[in-house]
Amino acid sequence: MRVHNFGAGPSTLPLDVLEEAREEFLDYQGSGMSVIEMSHRSPAYQELHAEVLATARRLVEAPEDVEVAIVQGGASLQFAMVPLNLLEPELTAGYAVTGTWAAKAMADASRVGPVYAAWDGTAEGFRRTPADDELVVHAGTRYLHITTNETIGGIRYPEWPRVAVPIVADMSSDFMVRPVDWGRVALVYGGVQKNLGPSGAALVFIHRDLLEATSELPNYLSYRWHVEHRSLGNTPPMFTIYVMGKVLARIEERGGVAALAEETRRKADLIYGAIDRSEGFYRSPVDPAHRSHTNVVFRLSDAELEARFVEEAARAGLVGLRGHRSVGGCRASLYAGLTFESVERLAEFMDEFARR
Ligand SMILES: *Cc1c(COP(=O)(O)O)cnc(C)c1O
């Protein structure tokens, strides 16, 4: 029996994607072999690969001068690749420290070059994202790095910040769930294992201008190399890309990023609704204007009751609700692959548990 999976990543995928992958697993489109057994230079794979890149570009409405790359190493390698490729001598980068992931991105960047905190929400306990006028951007700043959605803290930027420098964004947990404002953004990246497929890759969109500036780096660490080789410079994570292609095709069929953004907001409203009508039984620790649509974080009165909630929910087929081990509490991740019905089931369970 399949459960309702609210895990934060890797996370639930559409059932029909899994079924189709199973169907094709031993013999991909008459090739007589599995997609994980074939050469990445074979026509069958090349066609699939090109289609995935094209679909990804269409979905984020990438302008002509924005390139796409698929890179192994997840979002974590991007924490290093961004400054390695973008920071030049005499330049610095600002990081908006909104939670665990932003702090990790900044820590890695600081090993590459001079960076600074353009805002830091640590003392406030990461309950919100900064307003535009709170972001301090120094002279000589190459980019401002933001984390559009903090997966652990459960906060999101209500709008793309308006600043005088290009934005680089970690969109791991709201990739394809939020339209990208290309007028402000120079580069976005995200691990694909939250909204878009299995683990094994990051998807990166990057302005061509930034490739010109790329300094000499080992091939795999260079954006220019990935773009020039259409992400086929070496053996790509073929299974991840294959499954991601199916997920992206479904997102497109269902109306693309705008439709998914709206659906995700409706999913989030259901769970925040259950929190807000519980009269304090469930509490959201974040500023209401900054509530994440994809990671709903909530607390009960004490850790014992939280453990009981998670356990009884699991018995009812609702799994993955334990908060991140670093913060405790509960968290429901509402990614693209999760059905609306699963979210309704959770909201009903929350009402019923609170009543009891
Ligand atoms: C999950 C996550 C990461 C880490 O992703 P990996 O692909 O595991 O390296 C980074 N940033 C955010 C916002 C995340 O949600």
Short mmCIF file of N, CA and C and ligand atoms in Angstrom, two decimals, residues 8-10 73-79 100-102 104-105 145 147-152 170-174 189-194 199-202 295 331 335, ligand 1:
data_model
loop_
_atom_site.label_atom_id
_atom_site.label_comp_id
_atom_site.label_asym_id
_atom_site.label_seq_id
_atom_site.Cartn_x
_atom_site.Cartn_y
_atom_site.Cartn_z
N ALA A 8 10.49 15.59 3.40
CA ALA A 8 11.06 16.85 2.91
C ALA A 8 12.01 16.66 1.74
N GLY A 9 12.39 15.44 1.45
CA GLY A 9 13.24 15.19 0.29
C GLY A 9 14.33 14.19 0.61
N PRO A 10 14.52 13.19 -0.26
CA PRO A 10 13.69 12.86 -1.41
C PRO A 10 12.23 12.71 -1.00
N GLY A 73 25.89 16.25 -7.68
CA GLY A 73 26.35 16.89 -6.44
C GLY A 73 25.27 17.67 -5.72
N GLY A 74 24.07 17.70 -6.28
CA GLY A 74 22.94 18.33 -5.59
C GLY A 74 23.13 19.82 -5.39
N ALA A 75 22.26 20.39 -4.58
CA ALA A 75 22.36 21.82 -4.29
C ALA A 75 23.66 22.11 -3.54
N SER A 76 24.12 21.15 -2.77
CA SER A 76 25.31 21.40 -1.94
C SER A 76 26.54 21.72 -2.77
N LEU A 77 26.71 21.07 -3.93
CA LEU A 77 27.87 21.42 -4.76
C LEU A 77 27.71 22.83 -5.33
N GLN A 78 26.46 23.24 -5.54
CA GLN A 78 26.23 24.60 -6.04
C GLN A 78 26.67 25.66 -5.02
N PHE A 79 26.62 25.31 -3.74
CA PHE A 79 27.11 26.27 -2.72
C PHE A 79 28.55 26.68 -3.05
N THR A 100 19.01 27.59 7.89
CA THR A 100 20.08 26.59 7.82
C THR A 100 20.73 26.53 6.44
N TRP A 101 19.89 26.54 5.39
CA TRP A 101 20.46 26.34 4.05
C TRP A 101 21.24 27.56 3.60
N ALA A 102 20.70 28.75 3.86
CA ALA A 102 21.43 29.97 3.49
C ALA A 102 22.76 30.02 4.23
N LYS A 104 24.55 27.54 5.26
CA LYS A 104 25.48 26.57 4.66
C LYS A 104 26.05 27.11 3.35
N ALA A 105 25.19 27.74 2.56
CA ALA A 105 25.66 28.31 1.29
C ALA A 105 26.74 29.35 1.55
N HIS A 145 23.03 36.41 -2.75
CA HIS A 145 22.50 35.04 -2.71
C HIS A 145 21.31 34.97 -1.76
N THR A 147 17.87 32.33 -0.47
CA THR A 147 17.25 31.00 -0.46
C THR A 147 15.76 31.28 -0.51
N THR A 148 15.15 31.04 -1.68
CA THR A 148 13.76 31.50 -1.86
C THR A 148 12.81 30.86 -0.86
N ASN A 149 13.12 29.62 -0.47
CA ASN A 149 12.30 28.92 0.52
C ASN A 149 13.23 28.14 1.45
N GLU A 150 13.13 28.42 2.74
CA GLU A 150 13.95 27.68 3.72
C GLU A 150 13.19 26.42 4.14
N THR A 151 13.71 25.29 3.70
CA THR A 151 13.04 24.01 3.84
C THR A 151 12.88 23.59 5.30
N ILE A 152 13.84 23.96 6.13
CA ILE A 152 13.82 23.52 7.53
C ILE A 152 13.01 24.50 8.39
N ASP A 170 18.95 29.91 -4.41
CA ASP A 170 18.77 28.48 -4.15
C ASP A 170 17.26 28.25 -4.09
N MET A 171 16.74 27.56 -5.10
CA MET A 171 15.29 27.30 -5.17
C MET A 171 14.97 25.83 -4.92
N SER A 172 15.86 25.13 -4.21
CA SER A 172 15.70 23.68 -4.07
C SER A 172 14.29 23.26 -3.68
N SER A 173 13.69 23.97 -2.73
CA SER A 173 12.41 23.47 -2.24
C SER A 173 11.21 24.24 -2.78
N ASP A 174 11.44 25.17 -3.72
CA ASP A 174 10.26 25.69 -4.44
C ASP A 174 10.52 25.87 -5.94
N TYR A 189 19.38 27.77 -8.87
CA TYR A 189 19.74 26.35 -8.83
C TYR A 189 18.88 25.65 -7.79
N GLY A 190 18.84 24.34 -7.91
CA GLY A 190 18.15 23.56 -6.89
C GLY A 190 18.43 22.09 -7.06
N GLY A 191 18.50 21.37 -5.96
CA GLY A 191 18.52 19.92 -6.04
C GLY A 191 17.17 19.48 -6.60
N VAL A 192 17.14 18.43 -7.42
CA VAL A 192 15.86 18.10 -8.07
C VAL A 192 15.00 17.16 -7.23
N GLN A 193 15.52 16.70 -6.09
CA GLN A 193 14.82 15.63 -5.36
C GLN A 193 13.67 16.11 -4.49
N LYS A 194 13.30 17.38 -4.59
CA LYS A 194 12.17 17.85 -3.80
C LYS A 194 10.90 17.95 -4.65
N SER A 199 16.82 11.92 -6.32
CA SER A 199 18.05 12.64 -6.03
C SER A 199 19.10 12.32 -7.10
N GLY A 200 20.17 13.10 -7.11
CA GLY A 200 21.27 12.81 -8.04
C GLY A 200 21.70 13.97 -8.89
N ALA A 201 21.00 15.09 -8.82
CA ALA A 201 21.39 16.21 -9.67
C ALA A 201 20.85 17.53 -9.14
N ALA A 202 21.51 18.58 -9.57
CA ALA A 202 20.96 19.92 -9.42
C ALA A 202 20.63 20.43 -10.81
N ASN A 295 6.78 23.86 2.71
CA ASN A 295 7.20 23.20 3.96
C ASN A 295 6.49 23.87 5.13
N ARG A 331 6.61 18.90 10.52
CA ARG A 331 6.72 19.59 9.23
C ARG A 331 6.01 18.76 8.17
N TYR A 335 5.13 19.08 -1.74
CA TYR A 335 5.80 19.26 -3.03
C TYR A 335 4.88 18.90 -4.20
C1 LIG B 1 17.57 20.17 0.40
C2 LIG B 1 18.16 21.51 0.25
C3 LIG B 1 19.52 21.69 -0.03
C4 LIG B 1 20.48 20.54 -0.10
O1 LIG B 1 20.27 19.81 -1.26
P1 LIG B 1 21.24 18.60 -1.67
O2 LIG B 1 20.77 18.33 -3.07
O3 LIG B 1 20.96 17.48 -0.72
O4 LIG B 1 22.63 19.06 -1.61
C5 LIG B 1 19.97 22.97 -0.21
N1 LIG B 1 19.15 24.03 -0.12
C6 LIG B 1 17.84 23.90 0.16
C7 LIG B 1 16.97 25.11 0.25
C8 LIG B 1 17.30 22.63 0.36
O5 LIG B 1 16.00 22.49 0.62
#
